[in-house]
XYZ file of C-alpha atoms in Angstrom:
500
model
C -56.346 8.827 14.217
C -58.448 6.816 15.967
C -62.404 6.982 15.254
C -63.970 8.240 18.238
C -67.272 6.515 19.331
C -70.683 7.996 19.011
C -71.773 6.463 22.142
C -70.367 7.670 25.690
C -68.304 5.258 27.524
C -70.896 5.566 30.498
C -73.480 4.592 28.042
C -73.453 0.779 26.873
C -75.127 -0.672 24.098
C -77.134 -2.674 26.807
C -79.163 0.232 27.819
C -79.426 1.756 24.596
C -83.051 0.424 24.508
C -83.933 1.675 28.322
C -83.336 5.234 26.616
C -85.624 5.348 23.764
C -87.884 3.989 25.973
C -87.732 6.349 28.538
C -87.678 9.381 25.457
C -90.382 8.032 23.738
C -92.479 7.798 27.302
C -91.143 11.669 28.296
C -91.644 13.159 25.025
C -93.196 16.522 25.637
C -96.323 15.863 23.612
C -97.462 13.680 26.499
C -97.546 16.657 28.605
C -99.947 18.665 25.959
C -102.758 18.926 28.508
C -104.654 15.899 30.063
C -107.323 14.458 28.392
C -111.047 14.023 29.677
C -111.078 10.186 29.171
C -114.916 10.002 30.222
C -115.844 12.009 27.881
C -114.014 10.110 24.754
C -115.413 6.772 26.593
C -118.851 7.874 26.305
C -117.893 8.808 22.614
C -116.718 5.882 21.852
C -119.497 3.756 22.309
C -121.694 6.167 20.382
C -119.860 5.568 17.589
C -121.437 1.500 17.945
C -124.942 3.469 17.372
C -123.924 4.799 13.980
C -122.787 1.783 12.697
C -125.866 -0.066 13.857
C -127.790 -1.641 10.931
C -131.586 -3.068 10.976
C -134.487 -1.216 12.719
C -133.187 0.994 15.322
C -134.237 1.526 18.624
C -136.212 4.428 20.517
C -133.433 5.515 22.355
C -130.550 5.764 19.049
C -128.795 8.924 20.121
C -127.175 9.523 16.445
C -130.315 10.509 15.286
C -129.148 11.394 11.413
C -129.292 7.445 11.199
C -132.462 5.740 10.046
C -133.563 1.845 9.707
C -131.842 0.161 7.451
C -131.810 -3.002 5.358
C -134.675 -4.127 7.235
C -135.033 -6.821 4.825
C -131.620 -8.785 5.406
C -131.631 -12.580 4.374
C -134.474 -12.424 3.282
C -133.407 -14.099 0.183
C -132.288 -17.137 2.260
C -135.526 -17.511 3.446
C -134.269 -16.181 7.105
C -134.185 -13.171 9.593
C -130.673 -11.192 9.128
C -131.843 -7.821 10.082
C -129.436 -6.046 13.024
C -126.062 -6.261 13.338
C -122.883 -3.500 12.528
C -121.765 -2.472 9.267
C -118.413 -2.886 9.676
C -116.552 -0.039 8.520
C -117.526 2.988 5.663
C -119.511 0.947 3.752
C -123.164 -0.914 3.911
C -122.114 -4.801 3.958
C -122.384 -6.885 7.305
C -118.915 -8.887 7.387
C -119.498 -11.971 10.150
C -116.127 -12.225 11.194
C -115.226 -8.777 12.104
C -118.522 -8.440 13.359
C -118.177 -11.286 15.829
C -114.323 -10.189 17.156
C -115.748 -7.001 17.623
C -117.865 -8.266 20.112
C -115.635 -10.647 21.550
C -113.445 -7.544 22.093
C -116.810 -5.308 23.731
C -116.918 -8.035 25.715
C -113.545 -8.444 27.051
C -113.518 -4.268 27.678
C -116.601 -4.937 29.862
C -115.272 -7.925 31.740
C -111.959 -6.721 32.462
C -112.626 -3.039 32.771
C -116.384 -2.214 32.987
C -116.316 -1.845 37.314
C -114.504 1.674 35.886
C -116.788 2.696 33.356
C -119.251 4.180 35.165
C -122.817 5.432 34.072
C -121.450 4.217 30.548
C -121.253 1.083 31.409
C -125.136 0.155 30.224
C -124.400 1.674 26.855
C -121.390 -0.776 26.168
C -123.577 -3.719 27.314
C -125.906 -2.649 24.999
C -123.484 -2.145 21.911
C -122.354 -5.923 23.231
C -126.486 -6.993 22.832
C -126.963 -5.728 19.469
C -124.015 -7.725 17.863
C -125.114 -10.705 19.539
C -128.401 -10.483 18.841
C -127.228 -10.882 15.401
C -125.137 -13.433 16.171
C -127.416 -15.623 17.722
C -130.038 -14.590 14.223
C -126.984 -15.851 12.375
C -126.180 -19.033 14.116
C -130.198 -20.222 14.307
C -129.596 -23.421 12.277
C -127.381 -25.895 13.748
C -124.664 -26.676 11.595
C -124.760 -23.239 9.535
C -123.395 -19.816 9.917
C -124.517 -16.960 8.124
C -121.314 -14.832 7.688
C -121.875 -12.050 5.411
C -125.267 -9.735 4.352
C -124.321 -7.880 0.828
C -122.284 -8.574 -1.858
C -119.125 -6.659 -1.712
C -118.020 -5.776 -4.928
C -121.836 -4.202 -5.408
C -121.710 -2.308 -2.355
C -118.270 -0.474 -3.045
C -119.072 0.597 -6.839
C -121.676 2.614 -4.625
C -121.463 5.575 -2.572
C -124.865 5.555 -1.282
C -126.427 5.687 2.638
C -127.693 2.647 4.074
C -130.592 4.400 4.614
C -131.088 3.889 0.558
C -128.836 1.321 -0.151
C -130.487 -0.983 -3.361
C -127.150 -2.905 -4.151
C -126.666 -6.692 -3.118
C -127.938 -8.150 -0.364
C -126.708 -11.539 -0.905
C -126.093 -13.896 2.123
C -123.536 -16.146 2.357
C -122.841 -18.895 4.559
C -120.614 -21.187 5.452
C -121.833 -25.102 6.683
C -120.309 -29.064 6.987
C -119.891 -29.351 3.358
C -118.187 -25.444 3.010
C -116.399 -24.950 6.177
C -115.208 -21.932 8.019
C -113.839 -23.025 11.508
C -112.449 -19.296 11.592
C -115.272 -17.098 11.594
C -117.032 -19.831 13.269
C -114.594 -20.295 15.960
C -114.937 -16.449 16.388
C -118.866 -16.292 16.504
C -118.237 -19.057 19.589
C -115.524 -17.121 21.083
C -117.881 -13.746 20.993
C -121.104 -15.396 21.780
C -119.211 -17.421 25.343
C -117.403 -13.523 25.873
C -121.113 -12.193 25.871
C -122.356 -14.679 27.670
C -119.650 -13.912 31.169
C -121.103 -9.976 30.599
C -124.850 -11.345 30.731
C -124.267 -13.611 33.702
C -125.832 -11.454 36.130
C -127.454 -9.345 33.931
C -129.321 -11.205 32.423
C -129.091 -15.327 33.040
C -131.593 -16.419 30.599
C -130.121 -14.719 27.956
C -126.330 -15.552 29.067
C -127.459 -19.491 28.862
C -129.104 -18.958 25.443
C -125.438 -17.270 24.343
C -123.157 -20.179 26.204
C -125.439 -22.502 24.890
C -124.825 -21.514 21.353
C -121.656 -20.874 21.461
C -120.982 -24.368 22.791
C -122.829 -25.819 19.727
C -121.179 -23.291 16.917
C -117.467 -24.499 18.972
C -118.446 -28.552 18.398
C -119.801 -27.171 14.443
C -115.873 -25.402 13.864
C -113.969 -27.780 15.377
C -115.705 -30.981 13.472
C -115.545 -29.744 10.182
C -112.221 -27.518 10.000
C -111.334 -25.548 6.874
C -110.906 -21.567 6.451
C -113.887 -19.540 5.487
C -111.940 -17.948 2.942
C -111.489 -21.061 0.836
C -115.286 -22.251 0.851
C -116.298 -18.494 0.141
C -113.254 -16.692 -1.430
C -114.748 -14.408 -4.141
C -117.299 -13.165 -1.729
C -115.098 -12.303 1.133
C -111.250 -12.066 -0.090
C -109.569 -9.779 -0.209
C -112.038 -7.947 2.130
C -111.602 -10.085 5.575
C -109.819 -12.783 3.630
C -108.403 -15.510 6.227
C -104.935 -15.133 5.928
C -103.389 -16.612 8.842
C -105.569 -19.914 8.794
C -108.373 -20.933 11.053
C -106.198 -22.648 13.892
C -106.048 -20.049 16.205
C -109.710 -19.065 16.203
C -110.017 -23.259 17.303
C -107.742 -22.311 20.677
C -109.084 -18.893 21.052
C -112.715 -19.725 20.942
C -112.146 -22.753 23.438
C -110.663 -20.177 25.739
C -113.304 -18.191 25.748
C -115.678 -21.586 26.240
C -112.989 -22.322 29.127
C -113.424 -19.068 30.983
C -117.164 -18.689 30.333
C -118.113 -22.274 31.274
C -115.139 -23.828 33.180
C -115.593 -26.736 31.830
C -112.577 -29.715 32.038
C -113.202 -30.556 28.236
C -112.286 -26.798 26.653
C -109.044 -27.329 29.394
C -108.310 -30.262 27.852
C -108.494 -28.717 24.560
C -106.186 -26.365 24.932
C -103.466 -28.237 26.225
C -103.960 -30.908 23.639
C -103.553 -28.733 20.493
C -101.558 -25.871 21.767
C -99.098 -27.410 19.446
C -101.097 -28.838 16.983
C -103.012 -25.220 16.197
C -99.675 -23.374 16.839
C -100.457 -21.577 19.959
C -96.877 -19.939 20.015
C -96.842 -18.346 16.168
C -96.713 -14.742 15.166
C -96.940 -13.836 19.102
C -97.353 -10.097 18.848
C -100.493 -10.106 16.278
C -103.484 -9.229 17.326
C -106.914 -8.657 15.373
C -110.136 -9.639 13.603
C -107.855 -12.294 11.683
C -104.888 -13.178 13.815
C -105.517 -13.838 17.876
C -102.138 -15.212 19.293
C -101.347 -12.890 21.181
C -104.710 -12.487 22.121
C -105.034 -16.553 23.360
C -101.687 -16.070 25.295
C -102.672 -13.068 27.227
C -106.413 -14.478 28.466
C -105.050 -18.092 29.088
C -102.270 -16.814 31.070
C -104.333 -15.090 33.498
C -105.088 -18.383 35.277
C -101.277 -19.064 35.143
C -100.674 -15.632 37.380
C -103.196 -16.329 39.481
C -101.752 -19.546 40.163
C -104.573 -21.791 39.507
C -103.532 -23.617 36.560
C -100.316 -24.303 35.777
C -100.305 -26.608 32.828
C -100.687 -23.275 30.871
C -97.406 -22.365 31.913
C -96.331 -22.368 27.950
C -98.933 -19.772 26.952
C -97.679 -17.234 30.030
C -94.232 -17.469 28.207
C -95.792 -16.816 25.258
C -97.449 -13.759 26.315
C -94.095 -12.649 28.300
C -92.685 -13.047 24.876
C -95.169 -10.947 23.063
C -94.920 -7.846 25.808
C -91.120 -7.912 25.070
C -91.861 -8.132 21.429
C -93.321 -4.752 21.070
C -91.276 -2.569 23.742
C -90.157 0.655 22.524
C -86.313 0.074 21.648
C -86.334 -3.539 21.715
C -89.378 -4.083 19.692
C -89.613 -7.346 17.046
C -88.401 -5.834 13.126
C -92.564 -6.171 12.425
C -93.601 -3.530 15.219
C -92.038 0.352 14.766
C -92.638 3.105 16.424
C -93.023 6.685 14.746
C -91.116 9.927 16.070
C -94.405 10.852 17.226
C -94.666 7.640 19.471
C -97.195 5.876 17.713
C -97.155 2.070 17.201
C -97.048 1.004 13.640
C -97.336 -2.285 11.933
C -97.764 -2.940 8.158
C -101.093 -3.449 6.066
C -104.230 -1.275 6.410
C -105.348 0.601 8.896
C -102.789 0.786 11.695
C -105.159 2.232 14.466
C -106.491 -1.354 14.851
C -102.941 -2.803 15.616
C -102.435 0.361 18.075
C -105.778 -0.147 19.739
C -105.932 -3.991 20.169
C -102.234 -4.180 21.629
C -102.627 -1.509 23.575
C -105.263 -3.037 24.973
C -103.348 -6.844 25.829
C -101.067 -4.822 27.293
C -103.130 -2.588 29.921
C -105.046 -6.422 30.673
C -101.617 -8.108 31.296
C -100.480 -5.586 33.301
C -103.519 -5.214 35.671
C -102.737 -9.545 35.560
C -99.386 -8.776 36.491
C -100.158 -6.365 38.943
C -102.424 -8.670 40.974
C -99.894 -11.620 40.868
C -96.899 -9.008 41.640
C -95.049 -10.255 38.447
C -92.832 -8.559 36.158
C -91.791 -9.753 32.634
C -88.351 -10.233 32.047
C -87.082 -8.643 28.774
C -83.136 -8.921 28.202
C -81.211 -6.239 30.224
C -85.516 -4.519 30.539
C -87.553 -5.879 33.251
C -91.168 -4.632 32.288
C -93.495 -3.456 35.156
C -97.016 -3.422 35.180
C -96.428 0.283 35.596
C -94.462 0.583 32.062
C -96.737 -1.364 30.365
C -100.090 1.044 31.450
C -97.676 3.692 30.591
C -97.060 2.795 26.961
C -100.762 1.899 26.697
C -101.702 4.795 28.046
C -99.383 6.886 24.927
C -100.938 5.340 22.649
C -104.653 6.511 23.795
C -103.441 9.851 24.184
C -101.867 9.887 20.861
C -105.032 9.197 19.162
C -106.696 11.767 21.335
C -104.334 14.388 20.203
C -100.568 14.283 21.726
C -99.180 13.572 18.186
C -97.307 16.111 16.098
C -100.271 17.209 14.355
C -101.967 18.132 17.475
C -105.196 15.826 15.838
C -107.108 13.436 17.982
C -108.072 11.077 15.958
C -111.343 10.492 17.636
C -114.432 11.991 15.489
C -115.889 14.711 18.181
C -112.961 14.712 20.180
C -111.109 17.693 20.814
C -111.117 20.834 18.555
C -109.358 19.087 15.907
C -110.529 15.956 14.184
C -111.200 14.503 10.906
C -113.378 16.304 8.769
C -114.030 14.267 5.910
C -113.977 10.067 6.557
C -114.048 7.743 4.381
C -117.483 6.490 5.619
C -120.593 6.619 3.288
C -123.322 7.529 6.130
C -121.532 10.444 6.789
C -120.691 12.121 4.378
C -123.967 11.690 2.247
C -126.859 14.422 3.673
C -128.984 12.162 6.399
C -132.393 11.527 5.136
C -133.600 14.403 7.532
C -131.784 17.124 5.364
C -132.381 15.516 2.078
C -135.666 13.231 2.379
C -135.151 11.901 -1.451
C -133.545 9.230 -2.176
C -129.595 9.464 -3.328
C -129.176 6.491 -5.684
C -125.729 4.327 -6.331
C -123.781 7.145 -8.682
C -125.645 10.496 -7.117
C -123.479 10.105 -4.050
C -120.034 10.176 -5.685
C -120.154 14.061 -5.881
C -120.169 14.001 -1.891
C -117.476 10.979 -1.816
C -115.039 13.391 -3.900
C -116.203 17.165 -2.452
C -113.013 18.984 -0.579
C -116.077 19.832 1.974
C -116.193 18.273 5.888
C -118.986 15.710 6.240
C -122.229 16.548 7.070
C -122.709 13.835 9.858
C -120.607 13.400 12.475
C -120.068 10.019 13.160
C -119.541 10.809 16.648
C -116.577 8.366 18.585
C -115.824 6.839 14.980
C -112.009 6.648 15.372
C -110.131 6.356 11.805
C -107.133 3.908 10.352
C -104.630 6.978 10.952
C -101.554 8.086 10.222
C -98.613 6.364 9.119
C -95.067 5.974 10.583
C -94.378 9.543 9.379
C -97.285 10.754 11.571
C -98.425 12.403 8.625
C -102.374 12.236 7.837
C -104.403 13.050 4.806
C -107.719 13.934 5.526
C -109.413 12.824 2.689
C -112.423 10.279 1.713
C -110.148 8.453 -1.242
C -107.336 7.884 1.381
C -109.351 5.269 3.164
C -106.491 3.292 4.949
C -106.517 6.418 6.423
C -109.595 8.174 6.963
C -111.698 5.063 7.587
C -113.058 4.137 10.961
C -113.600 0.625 11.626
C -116.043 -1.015 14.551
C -112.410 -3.475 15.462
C -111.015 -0.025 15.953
C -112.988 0.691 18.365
C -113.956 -2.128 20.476
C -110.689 -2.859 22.348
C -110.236 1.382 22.664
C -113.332 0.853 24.630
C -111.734 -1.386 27.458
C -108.734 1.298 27.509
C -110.714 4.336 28.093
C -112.798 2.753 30.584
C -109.621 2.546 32.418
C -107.971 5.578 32.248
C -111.162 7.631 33.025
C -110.807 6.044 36.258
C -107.031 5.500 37.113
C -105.153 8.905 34.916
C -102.072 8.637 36.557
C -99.187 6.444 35.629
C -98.670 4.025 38.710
C-alpha cells in the first residue's frame, strides 16, 4: 500500500514557507493585549542613564547612580572620564561603545520625527557617548579604546560607584593598528554629527571633522584591534570578523553625513576588496554587512545613485535571508516566534535586525518596492510586521508571558546579571562594598535592589525558556548594543501601532 503524503495535494511544497510565515505572524500571543510603546520608549533610553559612567549630570533621573571613575586615563596622562559601561560590569569597551552610538544615531535619524517629547533624551544619550568619543580621539593618530582592565574588573562584583580594580587604558595607534574600532568611532562620530546638524552646528562640525580625520587614521594603517591588543580585549569584544567592513561602513556613514565624491568613490572601489557582500544577514558591534547594505541602498531606492545597485541586492538578499520559513540555516526562529542566532546574548541579533528591517521597509515603502524572495514577495508591510513581533516579544507576547524590558510590564527580570544593580546604591549603604564583599549579593536568590530601569537582557534561548539568575549572564545581562537599535523601533511603533 501506497504511503500516503503528509502534505495535502492543494498544498505544495512552494508555499510551505508562506504558512509558517503567516502562523508565526497570527500566533495568538500577538493578540495578548497591545503594548504602550511610549512608555517602553521612554524606558528605554533611561536605561542609557544607568549605564552612564564619569560625573553625572543634574538632571540623571536613575538617581541610585553616583559619579564614577572620575579619574579615567588618568594614568595616560589624559581626560577619559564619561562614556557607557557597556554591559554588567565597570570597564569602558571603545568599540561597543562607539556602535552603540552609531546605532542612537541611526534611531534618531531615521525615526526620531516619531519620538516625541523623548526625542531630547535620546539626543542626549547620543551626546554623552560622543563626548567620549571625541575625549578619546583628541590626539591625531591615536584612539583610546578601552578604560579598565578586564580580567580585574570581572574577579569583582563591586559598584562603580566603588570600583578600585584596573583602570588601565589602552590604545590603539600607526604602529598598533585597529582600523575596526577605529572605523567604528568614525562611523559613530559622522552618525552624530547628521543628528547635531541643526541642533547644534558647531558641535556637528567638531564631530564630522573628527570623524573625517579618525576615517583617513583607519584606513592608512589597517590591521584589527584585536591583534595589536588581544589579551586586553579578546575574548571580550574580540574582532572576529576582521576590520574590512568597519572600512566600508564608516565611509558610508562619512558619505551620508558629508556627501562628499571621495567616501562615493570609496565605496565603489573596495566593495569587493573589503567584501561588501559576506555574511549578509549579520548585524552588530562586530559584524556590519548587513548593516552597510541596508544604509547604502537607500540612495539606490531613491533613485539617486545607481552605481550602488550591488549593495541593494545585497540587502534584498539579507531580508530574504531571515524570513520566517525560508530563513538562511544560521537564523531560527523559536515556537514562541523569537529570532535566534548562535553565540551570546541573542536579544542583540533580535534587536539590531529587527531594526534593518523596519528602516528597509520604510525605504521600500517610499520607493514602492518589494523584495523578491523565491515563490515570497516581501512587502514593506511584512517586514514592519515581523519587526514589530519581535518588539512585542520582548515586551511580553512570548510563552512566558515576560517582557524582557526591566520596568516593563508586571513581569520582568528580577535579578540581572549587572553589578550596579544588584549591589545596595550608595544611598542605602553609604560604606564602601570592596571587590569580594559584593559576591554575597551576585549569588543571593533575592531580586535586585536597583532597577535598572529600560535595561533589556540577552534573553531566552530557542526554547523560549529563561533563567532568571545573575550566574546565567548570556541570559540575564543587559547590554547598551541591546538597546540602541530597540530605540529606533519603539520610536516607531509608539507612533504607527498598526500593521500597514
Amino acid at each position: 500500500m501506497a504511503r500516503k503524503s503528509l502534505i495535502s495535494p492543494e498544498i505544495t511544497p512552494a508555499i510551505l514557507p508562506l504558512i509558517f510565515l503567516l502562523v508565526l505572524l497570527l500566533s495568538p500571543s500577538i493578540h495578548a493585549g497591545g503594548h504602550d510603546y511610549r512608555d517602553a520608549l521612554r524606558k528605554s533610553i533611561m536605561f542609557f542613564e544607568g549605564q552612564r559612567s564619569g560625573k553625572l549630570p543634574p538632571d540623571q533621573r536613575l538617581r541610585w547612580r553616583r559619579d564614577s571613575a572620575l579619574r579615567d586615563g588618568s594614568s595616560a596622562g589624559v581626560d577619559l572620564s564619561g562614556g557607557y559601561y557597556d554591559a554588567g560590569d565597570n570597564i569602558k569597551f571603545g568599540f561597543p561603545m562607539a556602535f552603540t552610538t552609531t546605532m542612537l544615531s541611526w534611531s534618531i535619524i531615521d525615526f526620531g520625527k516619531t519620538m516625541g517629547p523623548e526625542l531630547k533624551n535620546a539626543v542626549k544619550a547620543v551626546r554623552w557617548g560622543t563626548d567620549y568619543l571625541l575625549k578619546a580621539t583628541a590626539i591625531p593618530g591615536v584612539v583610546f579604546v578601552q578604560v579598565g582592565d578586564a580580567y580585574s574588573d570581572h574577579n569583582c562584583w563591586e559598584r562603580p560607584e566603588d570600583m578600585d580594580t584596573l583602570r588601565t587604558v589602552y590604545k590603539i595607534d600607526r604602529a598598533h593598528p585597529g582600523s575596526d574600532v577605529a572605523g567604528e568611532t568614525a562611523a559613530a562620530l559622522a552618525a552624530a554629527s547628521i543628528v547635531f546638524r541643526k541642533r547644534d552646528p558647531a558641535y556637528s562640525r567638531r564631530l564630522l571633522d573628527r570623524a573625517t580625520r579618525v576615517f583617513a587614521f583607519a584606513n592608512r594603517y589597517r590591521g584589527a584591534y584585536s591583534n595589536s591588543l588581544y589579551h586586553a580585549v579578546c575574548p571580550f569584544y574580540c574582532d572576529f570578523n576582521g576590520y574590512q567592513d568597519e572600512l566600508l561602513w564608516g565611509a558610508a556613514w562619512l558619505h551620508k553625513a558629508s556627501r562628499k565624491r571621495a567616501y562615493r568613490e570609496f565605496i565603489v572601489k573596495n566593495e569587493v576588496v573589503l567584501r561588501a557582500g559576506d555574511t549578509i544577514n549579520e548585524f552588530g558591534w562586530d559584524n556590519k554587512h548587513a548593516g552597510i547594505n541596508v544604509l547604502i541602498s537607500k540612495e539606490v531606492l531613491m533613485g539617486k545613485a545607481e552605481y550602488f545597485e550591488s549593495f541593494k541586492q545585497n540587502a534584498d538578499g539579507f531580508i530574504c535571508s531571515i524570513l520566517p520559513g525560508i530563513s538562511h540555516p544560521q537564523v531560527q526562529y523559536s515556537r514562541g516566534g523569537l529570532l535566534v542566532k548562535t553565540g551570546g546574548s541573542n536579544m542583540q541579533h533580535v534587536t539590531s535586525l529587527s531594526f534593518l528591517l523596519l528602516a528597509y521597509s520604510n525605504y521600500l515603502s517610499h520607493a514602492k518596492k518589494v523584495v523578491p524572495c523565491g515563490e515570497l514577495t516581501a512587502s514593506p508591510s511584512l517586514l514592519r510586521q515581523i519587526a514589530k513581533r519581535q518588539v512585542d516579544y520582548i515586551l511580553g507576547d512570548n510563552p512566558l508571558g515576560m517582557s524582557y524590558m526591566v520596568g516593563y510590564g508586571q513581569k520582568f527580570p528580577r535579578r540581572i546579571h549587572h553589578r550596579g544593580s544588584s549591589v545596595p546604591s550608595v544611598s542605602a549603604h553609604p560604606a564602601r562594598i570592596g571587590c569580594k564583599e559584593g559576591s554575597r549579593y551576585y549569588l543571593s536568590p533575592n531580586p535586585n535592589p536597583n532597577l535598572l530601569v529600560g535595561a533589556v537582557v540577552g534573553g531566552p534561548n530557542v526554547t523560549d525558556a529563561f533563567p532568571d539568575s545573575r550566574p546565567y549572564f548570556v541570559q540575564s545581562e543587559p547590554t547598551t548594543y541591546i538597546n540602541a537599535p530597540l530605540v529606533g523601533l519603539l520610536g516607531y511603533f509608539s507612533t504607527h501601532s498598526s500593521w500597514q
